[in-house]
Coordinates of C-alpha atoms in Angstrom, one line a residue:
Chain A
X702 CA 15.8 -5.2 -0.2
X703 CA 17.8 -5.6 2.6
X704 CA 19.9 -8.9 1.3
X705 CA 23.5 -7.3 0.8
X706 CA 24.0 -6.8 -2.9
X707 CA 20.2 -6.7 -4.0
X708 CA 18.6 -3.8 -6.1
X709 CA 16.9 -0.9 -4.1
X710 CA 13.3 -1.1 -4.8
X711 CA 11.5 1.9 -4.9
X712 CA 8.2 3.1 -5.3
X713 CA 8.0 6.0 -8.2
X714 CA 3.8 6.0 -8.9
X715 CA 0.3 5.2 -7.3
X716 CA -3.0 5.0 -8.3
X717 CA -6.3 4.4 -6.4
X718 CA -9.6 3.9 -7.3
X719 CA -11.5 3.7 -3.7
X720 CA -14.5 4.4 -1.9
X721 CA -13.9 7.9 -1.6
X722 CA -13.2 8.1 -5.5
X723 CA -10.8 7.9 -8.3
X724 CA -7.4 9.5 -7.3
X725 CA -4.7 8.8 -5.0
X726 CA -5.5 12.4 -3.1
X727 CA -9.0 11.8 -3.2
X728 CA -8.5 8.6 -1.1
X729 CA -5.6 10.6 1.2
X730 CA -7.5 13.3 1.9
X731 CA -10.6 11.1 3.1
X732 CA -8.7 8.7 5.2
X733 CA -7.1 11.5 7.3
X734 CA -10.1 13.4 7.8
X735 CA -11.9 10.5 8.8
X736 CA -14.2 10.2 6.6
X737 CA -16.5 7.2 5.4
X738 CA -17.0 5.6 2.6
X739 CA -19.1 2.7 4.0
X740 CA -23.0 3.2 2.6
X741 CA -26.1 1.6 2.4
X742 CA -26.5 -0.5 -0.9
X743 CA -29.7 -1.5 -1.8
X744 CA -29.1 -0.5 -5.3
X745 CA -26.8 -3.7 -5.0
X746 CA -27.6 -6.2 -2.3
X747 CA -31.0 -7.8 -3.1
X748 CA -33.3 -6.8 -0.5
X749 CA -33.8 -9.8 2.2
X750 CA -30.1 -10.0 2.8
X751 CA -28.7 -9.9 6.5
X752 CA -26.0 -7.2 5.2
X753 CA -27.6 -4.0 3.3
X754 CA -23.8 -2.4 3.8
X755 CA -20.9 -2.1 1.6
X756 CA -18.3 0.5 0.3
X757 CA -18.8 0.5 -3.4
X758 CA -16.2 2.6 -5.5
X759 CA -17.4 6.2 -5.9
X760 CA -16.5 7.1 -9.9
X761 CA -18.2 3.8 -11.4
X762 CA -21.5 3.1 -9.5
X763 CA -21.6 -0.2 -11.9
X764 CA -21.0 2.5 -15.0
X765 CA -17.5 2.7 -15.6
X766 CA -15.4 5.7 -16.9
X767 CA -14.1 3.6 -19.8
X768 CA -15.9 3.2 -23.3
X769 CA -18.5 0.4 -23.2
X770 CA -16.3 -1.3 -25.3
X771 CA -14.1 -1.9 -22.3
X772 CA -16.8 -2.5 -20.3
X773 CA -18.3 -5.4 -22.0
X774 CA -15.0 -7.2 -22.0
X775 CA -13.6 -5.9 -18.5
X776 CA -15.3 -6.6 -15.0
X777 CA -15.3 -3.9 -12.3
X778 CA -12.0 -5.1 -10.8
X779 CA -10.5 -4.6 -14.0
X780 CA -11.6 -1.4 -14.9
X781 CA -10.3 -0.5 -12.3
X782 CA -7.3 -1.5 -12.1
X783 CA -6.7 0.4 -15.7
X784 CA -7.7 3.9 -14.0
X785 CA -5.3 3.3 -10.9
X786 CA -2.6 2.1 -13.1
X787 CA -3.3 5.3 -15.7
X788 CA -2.6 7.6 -12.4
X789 CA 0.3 5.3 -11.2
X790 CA 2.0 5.2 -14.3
X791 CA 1.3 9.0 -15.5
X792 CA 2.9 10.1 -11.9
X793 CA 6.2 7.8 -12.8
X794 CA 6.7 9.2 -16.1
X795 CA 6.0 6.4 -17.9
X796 CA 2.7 6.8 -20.2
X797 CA 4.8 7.3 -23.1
X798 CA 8.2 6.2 -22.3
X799 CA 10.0 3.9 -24.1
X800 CA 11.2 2.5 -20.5
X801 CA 8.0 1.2 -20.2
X802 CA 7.6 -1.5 -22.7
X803 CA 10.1 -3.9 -20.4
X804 CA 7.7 -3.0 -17.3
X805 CA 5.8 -6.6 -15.7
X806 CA 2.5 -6.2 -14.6
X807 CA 1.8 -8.7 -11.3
X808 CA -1.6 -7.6 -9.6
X809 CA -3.5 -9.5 -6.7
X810 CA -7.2 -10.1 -6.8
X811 CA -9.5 -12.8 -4.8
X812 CA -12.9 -12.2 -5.6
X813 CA -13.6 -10.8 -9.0
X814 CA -13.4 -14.0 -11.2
X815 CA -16.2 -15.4 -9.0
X816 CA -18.0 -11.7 -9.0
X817 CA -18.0 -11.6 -12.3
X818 CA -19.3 -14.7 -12.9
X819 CA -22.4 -14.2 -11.5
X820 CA -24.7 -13.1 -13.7
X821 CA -23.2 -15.8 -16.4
X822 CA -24.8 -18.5 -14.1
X823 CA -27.9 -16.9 -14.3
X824 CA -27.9 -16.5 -17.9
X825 CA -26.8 -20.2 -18.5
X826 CA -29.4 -21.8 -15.9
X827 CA -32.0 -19.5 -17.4
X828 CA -30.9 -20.1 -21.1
X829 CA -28.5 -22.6 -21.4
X830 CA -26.0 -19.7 -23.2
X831 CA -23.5 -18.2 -22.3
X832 CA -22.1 -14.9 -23.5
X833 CA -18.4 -14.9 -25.3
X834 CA -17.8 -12.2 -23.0
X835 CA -17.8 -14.7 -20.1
X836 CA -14.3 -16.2 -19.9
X837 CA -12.9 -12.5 -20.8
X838 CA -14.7 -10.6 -18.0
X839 CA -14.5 -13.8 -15.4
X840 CA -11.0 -14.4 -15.9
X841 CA -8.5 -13.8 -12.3
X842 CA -6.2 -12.5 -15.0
X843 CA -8.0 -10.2 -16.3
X844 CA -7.5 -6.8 -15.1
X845 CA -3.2 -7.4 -14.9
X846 CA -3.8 -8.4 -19.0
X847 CA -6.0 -5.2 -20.0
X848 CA -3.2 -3.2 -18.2
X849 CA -0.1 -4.6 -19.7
X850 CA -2.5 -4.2 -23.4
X851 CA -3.5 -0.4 -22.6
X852 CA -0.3 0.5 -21.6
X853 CA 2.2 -1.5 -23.6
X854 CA 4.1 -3.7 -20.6
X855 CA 5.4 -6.3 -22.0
X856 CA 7.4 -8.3 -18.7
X857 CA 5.8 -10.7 -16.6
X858 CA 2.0 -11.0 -16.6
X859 CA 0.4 -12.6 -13.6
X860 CA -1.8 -12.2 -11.0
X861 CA -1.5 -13.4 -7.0
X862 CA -4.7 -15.2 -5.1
X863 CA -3.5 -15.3 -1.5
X864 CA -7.1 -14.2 -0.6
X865 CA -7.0 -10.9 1.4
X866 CA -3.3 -11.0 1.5
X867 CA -2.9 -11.5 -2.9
X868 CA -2.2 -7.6 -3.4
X869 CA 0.0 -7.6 -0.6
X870 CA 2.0 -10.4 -1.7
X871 CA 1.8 -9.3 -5.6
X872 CA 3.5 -6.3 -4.2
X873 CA 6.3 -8.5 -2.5
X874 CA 7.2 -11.1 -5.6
X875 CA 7.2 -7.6 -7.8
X876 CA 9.9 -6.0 -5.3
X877 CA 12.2 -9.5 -5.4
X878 CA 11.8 -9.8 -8.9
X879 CA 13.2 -6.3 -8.9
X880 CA 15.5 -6.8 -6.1
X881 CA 17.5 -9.6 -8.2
X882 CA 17.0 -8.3 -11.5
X883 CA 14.4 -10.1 -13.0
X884 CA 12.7 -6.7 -14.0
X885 CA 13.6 -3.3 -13.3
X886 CA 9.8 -2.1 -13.5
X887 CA 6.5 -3.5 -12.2
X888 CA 3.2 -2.4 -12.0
X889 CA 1.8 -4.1 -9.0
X890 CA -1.2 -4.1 -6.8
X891 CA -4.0 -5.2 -7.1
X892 CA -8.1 -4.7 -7.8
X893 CA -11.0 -6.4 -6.5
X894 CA -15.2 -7.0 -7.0
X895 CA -16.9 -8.5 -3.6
X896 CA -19.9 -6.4 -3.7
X897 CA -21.9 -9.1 -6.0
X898 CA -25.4 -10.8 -4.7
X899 CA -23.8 -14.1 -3.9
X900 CA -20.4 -13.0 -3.0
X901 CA -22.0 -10.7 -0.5
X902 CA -24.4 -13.5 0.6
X903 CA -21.6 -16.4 1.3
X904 CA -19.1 -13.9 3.2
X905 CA -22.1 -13.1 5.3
X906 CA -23.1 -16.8 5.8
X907 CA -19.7 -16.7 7.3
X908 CA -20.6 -14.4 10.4
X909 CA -17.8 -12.0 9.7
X910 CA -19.7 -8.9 8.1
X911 CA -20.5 -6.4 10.1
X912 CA -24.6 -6.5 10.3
X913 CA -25.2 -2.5 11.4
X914 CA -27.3 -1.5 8.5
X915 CA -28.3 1.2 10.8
X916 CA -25.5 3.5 10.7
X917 CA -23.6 2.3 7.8
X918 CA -20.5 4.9 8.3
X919 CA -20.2 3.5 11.7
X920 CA -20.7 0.3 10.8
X921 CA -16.7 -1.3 10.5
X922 CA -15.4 -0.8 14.0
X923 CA -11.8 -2.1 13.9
X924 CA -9.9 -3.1 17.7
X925 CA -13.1 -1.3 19.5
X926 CA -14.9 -3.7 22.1
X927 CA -18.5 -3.6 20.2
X928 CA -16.9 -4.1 17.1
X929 CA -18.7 -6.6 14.8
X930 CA -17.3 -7.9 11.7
X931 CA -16.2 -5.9 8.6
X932 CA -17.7 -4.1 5.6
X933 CA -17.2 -5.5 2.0
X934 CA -15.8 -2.8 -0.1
X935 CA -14.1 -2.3 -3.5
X936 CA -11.3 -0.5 -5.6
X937 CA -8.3 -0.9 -7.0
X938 CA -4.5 0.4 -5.5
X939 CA -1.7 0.3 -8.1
X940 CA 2.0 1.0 -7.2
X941 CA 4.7 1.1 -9.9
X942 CA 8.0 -0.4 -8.5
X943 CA 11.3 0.2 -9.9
X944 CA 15.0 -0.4 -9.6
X945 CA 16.5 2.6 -8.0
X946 CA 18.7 2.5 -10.5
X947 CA 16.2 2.5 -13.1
X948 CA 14.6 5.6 -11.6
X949 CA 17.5 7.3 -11.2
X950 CA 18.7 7.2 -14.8
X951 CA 14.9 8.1 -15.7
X952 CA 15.3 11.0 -13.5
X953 CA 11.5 10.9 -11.7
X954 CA 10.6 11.1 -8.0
X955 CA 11.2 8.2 -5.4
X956 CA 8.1 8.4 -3.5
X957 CA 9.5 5.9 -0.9
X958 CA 11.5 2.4 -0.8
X959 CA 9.9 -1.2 -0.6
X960 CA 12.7 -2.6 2.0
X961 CA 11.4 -5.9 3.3
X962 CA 8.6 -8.9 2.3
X963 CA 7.7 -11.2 4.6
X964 CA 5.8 -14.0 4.5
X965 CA 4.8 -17.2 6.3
X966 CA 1.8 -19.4 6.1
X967 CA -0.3 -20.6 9.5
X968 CA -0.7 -24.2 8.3
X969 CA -4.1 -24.2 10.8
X970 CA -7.5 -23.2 9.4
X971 CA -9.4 -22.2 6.7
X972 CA -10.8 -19.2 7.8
X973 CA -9.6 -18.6 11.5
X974 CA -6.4 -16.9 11.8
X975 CA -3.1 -17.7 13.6
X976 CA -0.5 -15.6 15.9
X977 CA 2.1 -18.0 15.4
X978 CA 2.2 -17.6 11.4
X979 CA 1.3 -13.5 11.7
X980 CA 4.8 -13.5 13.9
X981 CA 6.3 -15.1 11.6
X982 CA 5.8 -12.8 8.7
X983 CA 6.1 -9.7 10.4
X984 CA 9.5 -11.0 11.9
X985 CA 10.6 -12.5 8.5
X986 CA 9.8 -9.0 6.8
X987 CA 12.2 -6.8 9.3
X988 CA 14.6 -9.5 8.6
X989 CA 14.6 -9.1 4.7
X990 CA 14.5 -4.9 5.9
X991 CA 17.6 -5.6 7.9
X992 CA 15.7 -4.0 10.8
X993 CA 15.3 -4.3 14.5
X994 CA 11.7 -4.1 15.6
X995 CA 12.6 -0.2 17.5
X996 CA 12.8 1.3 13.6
X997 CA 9.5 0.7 12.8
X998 CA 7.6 4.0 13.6
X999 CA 4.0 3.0 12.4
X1000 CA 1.6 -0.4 11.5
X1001 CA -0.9 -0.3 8.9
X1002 CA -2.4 -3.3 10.3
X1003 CA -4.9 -5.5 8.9
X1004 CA -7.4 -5.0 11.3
X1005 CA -10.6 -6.3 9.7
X1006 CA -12.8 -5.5 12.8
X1007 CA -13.4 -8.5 13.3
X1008 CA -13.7 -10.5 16.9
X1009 CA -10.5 -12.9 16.5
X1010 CA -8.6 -11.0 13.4
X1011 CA -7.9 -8.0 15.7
X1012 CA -7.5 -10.1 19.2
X1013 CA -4.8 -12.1 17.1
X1014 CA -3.2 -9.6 15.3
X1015 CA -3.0 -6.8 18.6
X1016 CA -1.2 -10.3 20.3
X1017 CA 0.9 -11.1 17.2
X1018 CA 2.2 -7.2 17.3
X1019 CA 3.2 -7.2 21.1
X1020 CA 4.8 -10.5 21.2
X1021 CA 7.3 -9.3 18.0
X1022 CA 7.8 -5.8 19.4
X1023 CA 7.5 -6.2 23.1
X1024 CA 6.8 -3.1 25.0
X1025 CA 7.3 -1.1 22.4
X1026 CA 4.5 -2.1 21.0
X1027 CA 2.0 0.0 23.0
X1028 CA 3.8 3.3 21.6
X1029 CA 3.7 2.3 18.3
X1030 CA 0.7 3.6 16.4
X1031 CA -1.3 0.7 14.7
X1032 CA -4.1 1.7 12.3
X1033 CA -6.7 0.0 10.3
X1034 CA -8.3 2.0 7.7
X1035 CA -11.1 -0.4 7.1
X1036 CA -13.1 1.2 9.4
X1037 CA -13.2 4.1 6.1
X1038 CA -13.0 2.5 3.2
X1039 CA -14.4 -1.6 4.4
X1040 CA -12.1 -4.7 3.4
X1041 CA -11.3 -4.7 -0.5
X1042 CA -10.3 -8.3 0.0
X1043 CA -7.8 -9.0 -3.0
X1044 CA -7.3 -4.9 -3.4
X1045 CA -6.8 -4.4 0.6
X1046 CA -3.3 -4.8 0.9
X1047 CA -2.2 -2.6 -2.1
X1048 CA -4.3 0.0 -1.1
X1049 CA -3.1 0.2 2.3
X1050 CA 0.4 0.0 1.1
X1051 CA -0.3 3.0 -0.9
X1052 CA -1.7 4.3 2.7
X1053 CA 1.8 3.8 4.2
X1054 CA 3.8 5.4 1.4
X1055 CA 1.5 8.1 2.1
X1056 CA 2.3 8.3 5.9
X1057 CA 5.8 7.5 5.0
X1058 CA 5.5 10.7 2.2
X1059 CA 3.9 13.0 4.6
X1060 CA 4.7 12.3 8.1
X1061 CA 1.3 11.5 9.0
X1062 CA -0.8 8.7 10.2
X1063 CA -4.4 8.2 9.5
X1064 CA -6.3 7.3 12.4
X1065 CA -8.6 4.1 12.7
X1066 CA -12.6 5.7 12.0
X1067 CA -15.2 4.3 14.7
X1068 CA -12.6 3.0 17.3
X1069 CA -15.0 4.2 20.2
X1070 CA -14.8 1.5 23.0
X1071 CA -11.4 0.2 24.2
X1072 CA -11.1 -3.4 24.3
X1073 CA -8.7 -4.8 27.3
X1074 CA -7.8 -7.8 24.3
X1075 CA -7.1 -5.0 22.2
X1076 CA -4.9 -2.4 24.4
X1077 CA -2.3 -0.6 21.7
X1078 CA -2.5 2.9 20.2
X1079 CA -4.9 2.9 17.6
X1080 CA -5.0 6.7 16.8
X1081 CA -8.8 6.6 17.1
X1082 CA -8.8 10.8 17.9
X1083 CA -7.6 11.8 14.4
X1084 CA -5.0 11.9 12.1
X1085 CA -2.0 12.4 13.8
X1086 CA 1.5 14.3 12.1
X1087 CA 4.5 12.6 13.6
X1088 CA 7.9 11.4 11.9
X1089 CA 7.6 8.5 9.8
X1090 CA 10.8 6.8 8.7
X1091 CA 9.6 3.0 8.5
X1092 CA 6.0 1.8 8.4
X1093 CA 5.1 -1.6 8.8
X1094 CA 1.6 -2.8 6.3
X1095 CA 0.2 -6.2 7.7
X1096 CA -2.2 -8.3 5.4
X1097 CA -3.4 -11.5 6.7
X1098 CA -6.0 -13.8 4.8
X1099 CA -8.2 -16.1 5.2
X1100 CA -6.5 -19.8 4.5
X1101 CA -3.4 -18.9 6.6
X1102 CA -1.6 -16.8 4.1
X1103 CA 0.2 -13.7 5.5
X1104 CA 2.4 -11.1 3.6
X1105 CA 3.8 -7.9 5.4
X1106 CA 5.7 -5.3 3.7
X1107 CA 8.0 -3.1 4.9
X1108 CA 8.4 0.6 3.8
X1109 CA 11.2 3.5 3.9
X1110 CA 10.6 6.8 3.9
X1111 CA 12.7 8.1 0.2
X1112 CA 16.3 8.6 1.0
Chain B
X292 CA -27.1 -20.9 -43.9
X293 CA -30.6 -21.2 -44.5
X294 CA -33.0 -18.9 -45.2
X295 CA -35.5 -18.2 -42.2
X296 CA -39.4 -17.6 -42.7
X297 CA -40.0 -14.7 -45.0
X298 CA -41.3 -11.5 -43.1
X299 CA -43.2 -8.8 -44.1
X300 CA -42.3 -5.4 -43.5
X301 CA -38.4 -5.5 -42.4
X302 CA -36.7 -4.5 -45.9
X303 CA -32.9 -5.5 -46.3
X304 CA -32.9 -1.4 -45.8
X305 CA -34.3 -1.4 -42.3
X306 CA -32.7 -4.4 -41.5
X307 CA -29.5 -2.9 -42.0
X308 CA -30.1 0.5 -39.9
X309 CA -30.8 -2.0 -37.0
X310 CA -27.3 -3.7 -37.4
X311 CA -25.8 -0.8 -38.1
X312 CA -27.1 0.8 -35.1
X313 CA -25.8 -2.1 -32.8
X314 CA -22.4 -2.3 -34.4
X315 CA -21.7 1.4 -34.0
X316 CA -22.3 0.8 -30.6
X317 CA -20.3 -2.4 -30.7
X318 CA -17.5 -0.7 -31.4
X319 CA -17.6 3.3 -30.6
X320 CA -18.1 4.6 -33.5
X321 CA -20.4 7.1 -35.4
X322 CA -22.9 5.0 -37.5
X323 CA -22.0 7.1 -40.4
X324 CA -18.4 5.5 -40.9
X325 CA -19.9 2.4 -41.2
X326 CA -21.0 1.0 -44.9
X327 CA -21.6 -2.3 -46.9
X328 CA -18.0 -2.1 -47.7
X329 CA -16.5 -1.0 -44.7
X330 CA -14.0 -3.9 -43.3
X331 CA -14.9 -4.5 -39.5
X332 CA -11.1 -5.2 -38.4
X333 CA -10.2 -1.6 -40.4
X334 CA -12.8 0.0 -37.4
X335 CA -10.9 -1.9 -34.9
X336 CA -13.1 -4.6 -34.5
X337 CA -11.9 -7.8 -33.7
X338 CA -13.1 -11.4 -32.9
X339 CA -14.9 -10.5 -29.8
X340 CA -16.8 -7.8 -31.1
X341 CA -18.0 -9.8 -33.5
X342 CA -18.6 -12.4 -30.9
X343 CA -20.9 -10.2 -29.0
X344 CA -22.4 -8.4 -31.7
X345 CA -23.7 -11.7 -32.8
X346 CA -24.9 -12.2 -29.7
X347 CA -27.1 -8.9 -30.1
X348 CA -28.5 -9.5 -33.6
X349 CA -29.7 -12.7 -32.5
X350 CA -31.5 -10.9 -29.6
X351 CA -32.6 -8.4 -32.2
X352 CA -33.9 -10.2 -34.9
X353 CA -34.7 -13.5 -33.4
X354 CA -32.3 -15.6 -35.6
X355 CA -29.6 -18.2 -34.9
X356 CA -25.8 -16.8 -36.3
X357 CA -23.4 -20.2 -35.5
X358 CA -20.1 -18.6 -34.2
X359 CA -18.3 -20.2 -37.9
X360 CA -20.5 -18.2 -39.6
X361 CA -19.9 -14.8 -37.6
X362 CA -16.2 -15.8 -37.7
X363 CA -16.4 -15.6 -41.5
X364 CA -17.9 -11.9 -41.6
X365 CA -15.5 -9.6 -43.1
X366 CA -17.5 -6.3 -43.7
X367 CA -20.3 -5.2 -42.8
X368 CA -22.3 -6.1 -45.8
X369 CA -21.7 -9.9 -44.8
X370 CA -23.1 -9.6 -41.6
X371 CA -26.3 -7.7 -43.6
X372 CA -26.0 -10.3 -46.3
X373 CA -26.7 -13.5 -43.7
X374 CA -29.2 -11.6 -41.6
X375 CA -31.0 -11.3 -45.0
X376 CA -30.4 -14.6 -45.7
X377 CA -32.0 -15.9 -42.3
X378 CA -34.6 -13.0 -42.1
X379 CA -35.9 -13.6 -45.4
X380 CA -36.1 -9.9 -45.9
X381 CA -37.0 -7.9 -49.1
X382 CA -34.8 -6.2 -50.4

């Protein structure tokens, strides 16, 4: 991970619950073709509310594929977070392998313990009980715990809250605790619930949801000039990271290298993001990659759609790679699939393994009106098939805290 | 425990389709492994089933199970036996 003498880190599974549906090739497939998952949900949001949008994961619809055993002690987030890791770990081999039992589980998630705890309010103000499935289904932990018990993992347990950056960060702390030894295997990632009345309701009180009930697809419109807030959405994106070491004496597939985390924090505002602190961790994450800016061929940017997020972050990118930056191509893929807040940056690291895997870049849905605050190349005509060696995945949340994550094409 | 108001109607019998009904679901299972004598944890039951499947038979039969006394069930015919017990059924 770029400091001489650490591990390699490398990616050998993925798993994605999203959207578009259960399945890493599902969600692949989608996002290239430019495809949205972004619906109306009235089945969800109770009528009256300003935001009738969201991008619910196809596959669960509020039943989940698991017994109802699992479901009565597992929220959402954490159901899905077992059927991502189930694909991640069944594509690195390690279902049933003995290897596995060492593995850490270290997920991010935001939303869900609040989610989840919504309809225990109701039933305590209504009855003054509450249900012993409460602290189970309400708990942050709680999806990272029913992974490491349905799969055997018995290395660190914990989960991340950096807000929209905790999967992205989870992802980071997994790869140094690889990097130095700590643990040769982690399933990381992360999972996330935000579809919920009152969750909904105070991220809308906010002003940053997009309010185009109209035309739900084209709703999330990220770096376009009439763009106007983002789309709540929900899923799961679970990478398994190893030692390359440890994958090479397991024999499986590297599906790409984890070589730089950076981080910073803006030390400014609770909700309004900064340029300084988004410099920071971009710069700090080539560092750790042992990279000059010119290397990185593509940005998974966090692009909410948003007015200031994508004013700060388009500014952010150009001051830390200078004119380069207008032939670099910078794509959100929240315009598809909405913001999964505490799942976001996972998933769209799984999106830049992807690029990294395939040599193509998705492009960014409903960018239809160029902004002159927002001038790079967003790839708004398609999904474009170019060499991609290095990819650069930006996540940058809400209370300052920013994580960017660099990855290498498998060597 | 104390015995609740005597009802007609509900026999221990019928009473004990009911919770069988809800503990098959409870745990996954066909209602037809499940006996007086069969031992909950043996089904793979654990606290938390029996937890929530108090929760239910409360619901169901309008009676108060403390969570000591659910703790204390160990087959199926105690949870029958204390739902008697608080039911008043006949047996």
């Amino acid at each position: 991970m770029g400091t001489r003498g650490d591990e390699p880190v490398v990616v050998t599974g993925m798993g994605v619950v999203s959207p578009f549906g259960i399945g890493v090739d599902v969600f692949w497939q989608s996002i290239c073709a430019g495809a949205s998952g972004v619906r109306a949900i009235g089945d969800l949001a109770p009528s009256g509310h300003r935001v009738q949008i969201g991008a619910p994961p196809l596959g669960f619809e509020r039943a989940s594929p698991l017994s109802s055993r699992d479901a009565q002690r597992l929220n959402l987030a954490s159901q899905m977070g077992v059927v991502a890791a189930e694909e991640a770990l069944g594509q690195a081999g390690l279902l049933d392998a003995e290897e596995r039992r060492v593995a850490g589980v270290i997920l991010g998630g935001s939303m869900s313990g609040v989610a989840a705890s919504e309809p225990y309010h109701k039933q305590y103000y209504e009855t003054r009980r509450v249900s012993a499935t409460g602290i189970p289904k309400c708990m942050v932990n709680g999806g990272a715990s029913a992974i490491s018990i349905r799969f055997g993992l018995r290395g660190q347990l914990f989960t991340v809250d950096a807000a929209c950056a905790s999967s992205a960060h989870a992802v980071g702390i997994a790869s140094h605790l690889i990097a130095t030894g700590l643990q040769s295997i982690v399933v990381t990632g992360g999972a996330d619930i935000t579809l919920t009345p009152v969750v909904l309701e105070s991220w809308s009180a906010l002003g940053v949801l997009s309010e185009c009930n109209d035309d739900p697809p084209r709703a999330c419109k990220p770096f376009s000039r009439n763009r106007d807030g983002f789309v709540l959405g929900e899923g799961a994106g679970i990478l398994v990271l190893e030692s390359a070491a440890s994958a090479r004496a397991r024999n499986v597939p590297i599906l790409a290298e984890v070589l730089g985390y950076g981080f910073s924090s803006d030390a400014h505002h609770i909700t309004a993001p900064s340029a300084t602190g988004q410099i920071e961790a971009m710069e700090i994450a080539l560092a750790r990659a042992g990279l000059d800016a010119s290397a990185i061929d593509h940005i998974n940017a966090h692009g909410t759609g948003t007015r200031l997020n994508d004013r700060i972050e388009t500014s952010a990118i150009r001051k830390v790679f200078g004119s380069r930056a207008q032939s670099i191509p910078v794509v959100s893929i929240k315009g598809a699939i909405g913001h999964l807040l505490g799942a976001a940056g996972a998933v769209e690291l799984i999106a830049s393994v992807l690029s990294a895997m395939h040599d193509r870049v998705p492009p960014t849905r409903n960018y239809e009106d160029p902004d002159p605050e927002c001038d790079l190349d967003y790839v708004p005509e398609g999904a474009r098939s170019m060499a991609v060696r290095k990819v650069l995945s930006n996540s940058f949340a809400f209370g300052g805290s920013n994580a960017c994550v660099v990855i290498g094409k498998a060597r | 425990m104390s015995a609740g108001p005597r009802r007609a109607g509900v026999t221990e019998h019928e009473l004990a389709e009911r919770a069988r009904a809800l503990l098959a679901r409870r745990l996954d299972v066909e209602p037809e492994r499940i006996t007086l004598d069969t031992v909950i944890d043996e089904l793979g039951g654990d606290s938390l089933d029996l937890l929530t499947l108090a929760e239910e038979l409360e619901d169901a039969f309008a009676v108060r199970i403390t969570t000591r006394e659910i703790q204390q069930v160990r087959t199926f015919g105690d949870i029958v036996r204390q739902l008697a017990d608080k039911t008043g059924s006949a047996s």
